[in-house]
Coordinates of N, CA and C in Angstrom, one line a residue:
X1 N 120.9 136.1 83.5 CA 121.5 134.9 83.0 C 121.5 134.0 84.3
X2 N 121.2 132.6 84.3 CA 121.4 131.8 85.3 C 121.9 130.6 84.8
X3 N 122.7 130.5 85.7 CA 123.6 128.9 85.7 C 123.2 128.2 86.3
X4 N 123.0 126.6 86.0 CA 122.3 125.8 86.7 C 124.0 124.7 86.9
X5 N 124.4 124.6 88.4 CA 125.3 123.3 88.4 C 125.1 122.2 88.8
X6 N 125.0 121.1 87.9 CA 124.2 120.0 87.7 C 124.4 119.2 89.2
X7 N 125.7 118.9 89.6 CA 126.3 118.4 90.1 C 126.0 119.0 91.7
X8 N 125.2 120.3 91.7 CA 124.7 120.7 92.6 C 123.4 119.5 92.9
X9 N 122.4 118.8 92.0 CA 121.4 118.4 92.1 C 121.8 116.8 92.2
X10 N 121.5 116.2 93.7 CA 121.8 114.6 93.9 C 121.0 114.0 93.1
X11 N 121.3 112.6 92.8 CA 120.8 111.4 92.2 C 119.6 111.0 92.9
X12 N 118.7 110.5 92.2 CA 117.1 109.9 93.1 C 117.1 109.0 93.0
X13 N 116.7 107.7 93.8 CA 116.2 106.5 93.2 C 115.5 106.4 92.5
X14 N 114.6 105.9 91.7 CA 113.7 106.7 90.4 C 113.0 105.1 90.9
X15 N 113.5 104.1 90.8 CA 113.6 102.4 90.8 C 114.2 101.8 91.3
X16 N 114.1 100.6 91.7 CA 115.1 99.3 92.1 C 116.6 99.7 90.7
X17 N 117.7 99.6 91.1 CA 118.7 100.0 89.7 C 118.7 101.2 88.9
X18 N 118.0 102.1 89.1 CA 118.0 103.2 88.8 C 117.8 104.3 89.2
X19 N 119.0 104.9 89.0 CA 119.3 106.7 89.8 C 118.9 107.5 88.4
X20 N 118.2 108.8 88.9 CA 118.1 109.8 88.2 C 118.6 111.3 88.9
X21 N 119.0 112.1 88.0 CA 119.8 113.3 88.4 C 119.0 114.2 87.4
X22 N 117.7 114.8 87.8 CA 117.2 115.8 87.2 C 118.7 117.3 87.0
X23 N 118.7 117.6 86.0 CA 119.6 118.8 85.5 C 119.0 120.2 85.6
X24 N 117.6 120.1 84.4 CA 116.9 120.9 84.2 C 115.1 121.2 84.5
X25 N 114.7 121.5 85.1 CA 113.4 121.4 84.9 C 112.3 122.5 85.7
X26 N 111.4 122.1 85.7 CA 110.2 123.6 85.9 C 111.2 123.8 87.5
X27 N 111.1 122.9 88.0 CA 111.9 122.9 89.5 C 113.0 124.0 89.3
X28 N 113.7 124.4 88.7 CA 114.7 125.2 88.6 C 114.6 126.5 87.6
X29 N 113.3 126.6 87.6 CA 112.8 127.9 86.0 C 113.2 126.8 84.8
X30 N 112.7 126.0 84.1 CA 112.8 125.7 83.2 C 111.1 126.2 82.3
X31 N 111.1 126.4 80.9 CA 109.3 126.9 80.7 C 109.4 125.6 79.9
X32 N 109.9 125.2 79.0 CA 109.8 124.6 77.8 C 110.4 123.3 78.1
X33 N 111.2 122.5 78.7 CA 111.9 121.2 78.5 C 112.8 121.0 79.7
X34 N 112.6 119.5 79.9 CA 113.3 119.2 81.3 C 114.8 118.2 80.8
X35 N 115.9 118.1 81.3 CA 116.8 117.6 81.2 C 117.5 116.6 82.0
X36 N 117.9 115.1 82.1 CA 118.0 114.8 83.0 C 118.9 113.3 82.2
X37 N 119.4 112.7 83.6 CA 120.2 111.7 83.3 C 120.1 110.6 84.1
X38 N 120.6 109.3 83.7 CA 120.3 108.6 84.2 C 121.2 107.2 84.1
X39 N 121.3 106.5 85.7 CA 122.3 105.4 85.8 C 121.9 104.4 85.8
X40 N 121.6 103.2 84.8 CA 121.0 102.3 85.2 C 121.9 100.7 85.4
X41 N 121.3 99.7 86.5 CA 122.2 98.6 86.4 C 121.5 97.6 85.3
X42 N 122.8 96.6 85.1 CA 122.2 95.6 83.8 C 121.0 94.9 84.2
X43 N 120.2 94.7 83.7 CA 118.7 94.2 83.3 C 117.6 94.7 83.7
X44 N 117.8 96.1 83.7 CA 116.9 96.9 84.3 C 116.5 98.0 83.6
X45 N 115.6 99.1 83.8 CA 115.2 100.1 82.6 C 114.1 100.8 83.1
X46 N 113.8 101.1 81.4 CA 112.1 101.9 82.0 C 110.8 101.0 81.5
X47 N 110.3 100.8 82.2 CA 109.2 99.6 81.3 C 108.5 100.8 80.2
X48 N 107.4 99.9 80.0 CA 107.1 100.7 78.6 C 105.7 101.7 79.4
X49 N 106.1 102.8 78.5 CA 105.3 104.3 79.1 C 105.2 105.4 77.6
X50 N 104.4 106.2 78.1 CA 104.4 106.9 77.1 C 104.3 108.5 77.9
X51 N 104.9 109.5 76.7 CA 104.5 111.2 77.3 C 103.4 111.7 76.1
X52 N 103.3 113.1 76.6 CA 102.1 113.5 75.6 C 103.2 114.6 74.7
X53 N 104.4 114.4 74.6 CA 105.8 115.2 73.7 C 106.9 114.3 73.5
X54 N 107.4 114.9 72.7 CA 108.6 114.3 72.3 C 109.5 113.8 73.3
X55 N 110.7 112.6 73.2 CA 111.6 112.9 74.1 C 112.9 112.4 73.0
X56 N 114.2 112.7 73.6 CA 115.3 112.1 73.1 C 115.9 111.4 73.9
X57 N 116.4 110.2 74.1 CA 117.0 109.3 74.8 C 118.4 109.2 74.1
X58 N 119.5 109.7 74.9 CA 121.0 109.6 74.1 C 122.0 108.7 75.4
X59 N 122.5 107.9 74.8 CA 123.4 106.4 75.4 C 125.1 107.0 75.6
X60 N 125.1 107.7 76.6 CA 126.0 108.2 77.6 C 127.5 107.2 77.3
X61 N 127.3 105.5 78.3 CA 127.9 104.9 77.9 C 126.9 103.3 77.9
X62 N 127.6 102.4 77.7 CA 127.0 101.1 78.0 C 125.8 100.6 76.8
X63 N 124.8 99.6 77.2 CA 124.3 99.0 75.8 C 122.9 99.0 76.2
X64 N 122.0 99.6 75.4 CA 120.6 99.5 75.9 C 119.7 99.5 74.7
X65 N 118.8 98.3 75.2 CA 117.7 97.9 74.2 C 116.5 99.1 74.0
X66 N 116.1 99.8 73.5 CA 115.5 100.4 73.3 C 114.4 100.2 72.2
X67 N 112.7 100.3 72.7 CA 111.9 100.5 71.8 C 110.6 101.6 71.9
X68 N 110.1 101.6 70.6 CA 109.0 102.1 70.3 C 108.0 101.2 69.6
X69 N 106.6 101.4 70.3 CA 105.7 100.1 69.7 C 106.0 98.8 70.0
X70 N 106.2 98.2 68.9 CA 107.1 96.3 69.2 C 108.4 97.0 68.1
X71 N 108.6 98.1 67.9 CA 110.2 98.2 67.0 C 111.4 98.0 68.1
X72 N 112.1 97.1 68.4 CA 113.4 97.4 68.9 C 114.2 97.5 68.4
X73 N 115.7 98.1 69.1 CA 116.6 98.1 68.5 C 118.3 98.1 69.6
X74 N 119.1 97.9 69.4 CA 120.3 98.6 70.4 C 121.1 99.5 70.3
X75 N 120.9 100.2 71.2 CA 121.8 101.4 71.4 C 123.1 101.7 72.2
X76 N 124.5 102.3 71.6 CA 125.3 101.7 72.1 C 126.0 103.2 72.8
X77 N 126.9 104.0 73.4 CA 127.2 105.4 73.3 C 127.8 105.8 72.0
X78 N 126.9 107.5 72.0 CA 127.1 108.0 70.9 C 125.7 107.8 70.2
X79 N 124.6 107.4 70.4 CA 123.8 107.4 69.6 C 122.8 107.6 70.5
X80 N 121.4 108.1 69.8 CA 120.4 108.6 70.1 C 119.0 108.1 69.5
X81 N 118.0 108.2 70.4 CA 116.3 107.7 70.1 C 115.5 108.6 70.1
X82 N 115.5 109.3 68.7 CA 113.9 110.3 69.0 C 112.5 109.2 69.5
X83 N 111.9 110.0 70.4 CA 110.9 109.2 70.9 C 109.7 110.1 70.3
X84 N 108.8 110.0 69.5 CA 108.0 110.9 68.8 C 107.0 111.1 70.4
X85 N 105.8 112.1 70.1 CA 104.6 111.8 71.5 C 103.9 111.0 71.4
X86 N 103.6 110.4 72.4 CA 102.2 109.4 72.5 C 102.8 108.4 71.9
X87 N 103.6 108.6 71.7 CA 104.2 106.3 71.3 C 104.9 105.6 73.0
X88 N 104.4 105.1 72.9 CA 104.4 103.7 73.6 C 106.2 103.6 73.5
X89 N 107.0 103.4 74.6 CA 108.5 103.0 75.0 C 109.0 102.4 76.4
X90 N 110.1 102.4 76.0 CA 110.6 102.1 76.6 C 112.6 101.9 76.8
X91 N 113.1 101.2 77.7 CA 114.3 100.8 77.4 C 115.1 99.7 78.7
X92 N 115.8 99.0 78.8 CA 116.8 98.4 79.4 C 117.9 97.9 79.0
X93 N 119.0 97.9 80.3 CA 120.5 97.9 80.2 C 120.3 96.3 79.7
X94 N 121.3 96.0 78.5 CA 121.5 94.4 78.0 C 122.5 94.7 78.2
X95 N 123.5 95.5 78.8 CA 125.0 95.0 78.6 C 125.5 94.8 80.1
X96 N 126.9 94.3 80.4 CA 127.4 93.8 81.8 C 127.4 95.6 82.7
X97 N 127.6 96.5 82.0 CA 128.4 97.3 82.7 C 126.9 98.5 83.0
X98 N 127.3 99.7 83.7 CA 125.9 100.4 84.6 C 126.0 101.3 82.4
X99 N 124.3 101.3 82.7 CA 124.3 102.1 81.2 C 124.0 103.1 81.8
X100 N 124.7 104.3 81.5 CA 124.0 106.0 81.7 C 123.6 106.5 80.1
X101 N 122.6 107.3 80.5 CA 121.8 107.9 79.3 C 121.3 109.0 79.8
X102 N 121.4 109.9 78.9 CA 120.5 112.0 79.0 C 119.6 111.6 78.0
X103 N 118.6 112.6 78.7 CA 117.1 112.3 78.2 C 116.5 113.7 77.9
X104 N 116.1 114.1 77.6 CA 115.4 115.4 76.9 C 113.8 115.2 76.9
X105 N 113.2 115.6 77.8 CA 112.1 115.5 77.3 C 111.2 117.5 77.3
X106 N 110.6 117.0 76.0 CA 109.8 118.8 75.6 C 108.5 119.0 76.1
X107 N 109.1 119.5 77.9 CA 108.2 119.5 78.8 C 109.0 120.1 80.2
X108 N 108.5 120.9 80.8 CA 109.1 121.4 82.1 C 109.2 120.2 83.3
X109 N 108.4 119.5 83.0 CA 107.6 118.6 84.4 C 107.8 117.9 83.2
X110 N 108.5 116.3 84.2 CA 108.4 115.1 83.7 C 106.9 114.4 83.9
X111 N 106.4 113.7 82.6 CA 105.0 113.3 83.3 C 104.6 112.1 82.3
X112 N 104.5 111.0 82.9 CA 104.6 110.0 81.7 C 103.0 108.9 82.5
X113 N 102.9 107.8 81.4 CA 101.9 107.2 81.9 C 102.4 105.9 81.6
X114 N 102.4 105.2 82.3 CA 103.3 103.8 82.5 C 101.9 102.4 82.0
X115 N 102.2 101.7 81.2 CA 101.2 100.2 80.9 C 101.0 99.8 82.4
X116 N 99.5 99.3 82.6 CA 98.7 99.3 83.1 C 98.4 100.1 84.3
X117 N 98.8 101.8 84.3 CA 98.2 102.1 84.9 C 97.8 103.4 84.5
X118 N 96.5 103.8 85.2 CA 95.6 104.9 84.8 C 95.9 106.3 85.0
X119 N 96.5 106.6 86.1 CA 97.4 107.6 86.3 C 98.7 107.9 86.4
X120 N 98.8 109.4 85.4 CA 100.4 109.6 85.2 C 100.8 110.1 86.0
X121 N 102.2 110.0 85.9 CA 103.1 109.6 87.3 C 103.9 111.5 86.5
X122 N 103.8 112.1 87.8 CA 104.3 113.5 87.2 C 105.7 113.9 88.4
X123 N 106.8 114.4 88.1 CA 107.7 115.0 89.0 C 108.5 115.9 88.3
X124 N 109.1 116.5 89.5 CA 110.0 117.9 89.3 C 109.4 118.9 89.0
X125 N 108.2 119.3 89.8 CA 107.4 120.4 89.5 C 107.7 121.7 89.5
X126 N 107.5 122.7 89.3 CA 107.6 123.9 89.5 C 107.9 124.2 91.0
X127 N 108.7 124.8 91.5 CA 109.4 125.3 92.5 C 108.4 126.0 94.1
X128 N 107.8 125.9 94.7 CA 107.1 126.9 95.8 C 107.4 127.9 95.4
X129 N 106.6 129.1 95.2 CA 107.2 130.3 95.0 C 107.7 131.0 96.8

């Protein structure tokens, strides 16, 4: 059995406004899905990108616009965005205060491909053996 303490793993700059705190992932023996969280300041986000799996995006605290395609919608804490694969998303903080959000994505290795560019942007790989 192995315990992972989150709080063992510091925050990254991910972006201008946004820290990420990988939880779970190939980096720490994960096979199947990476876990992670994230602090973002108001008017800031993820531009729009897409994975080749599913993800879940759940709203911690604070108010974030979130879409798929051209569907948007707001998300407030307490509620959650299945992100199906290969759809096109995104999200940013609309409210005054920092939005945190856990993300799920069904995949060891984060690995997404961001609008206009050709190569996907991959991290939290598998560990050096």
């Amino acid at each position: 059995m192995r315990v992972i303490a989150h709080m063992d793993h510091p925050r990254e700059q991910w972006r201008a406004g946004v820290e990420t705190r990988m939880q779970v992932s190939a980096g720490n023996g994960a096979s199947q899905l990476c876990l992670f969280e994230q602090w973002v300041q108001p008017g800031v986000g993820a531009p729009t990108h897409w994975h080749s799996v599913e993800e879940v995006l759940t709203v911690l605290s604070g108010t974030a616009e979130m879409w798929i395609d051209d569907d948007r919608m707001t998300l407030t804490a307490g509620q959650s965005l299945l992100v199906p694969a290969e759809r096109k998303h995104g999200f940013r903080n609309v409210g005054t205060e920092t939005l945190h959000i856990h993300a799920v994505l069904a995949s060891p290795i984060f690995e997404a491909i961001f609008d206009g560019s050709a190569e996907p942007v991959r991290r939290w790989l598998p560990a050096a053996p």
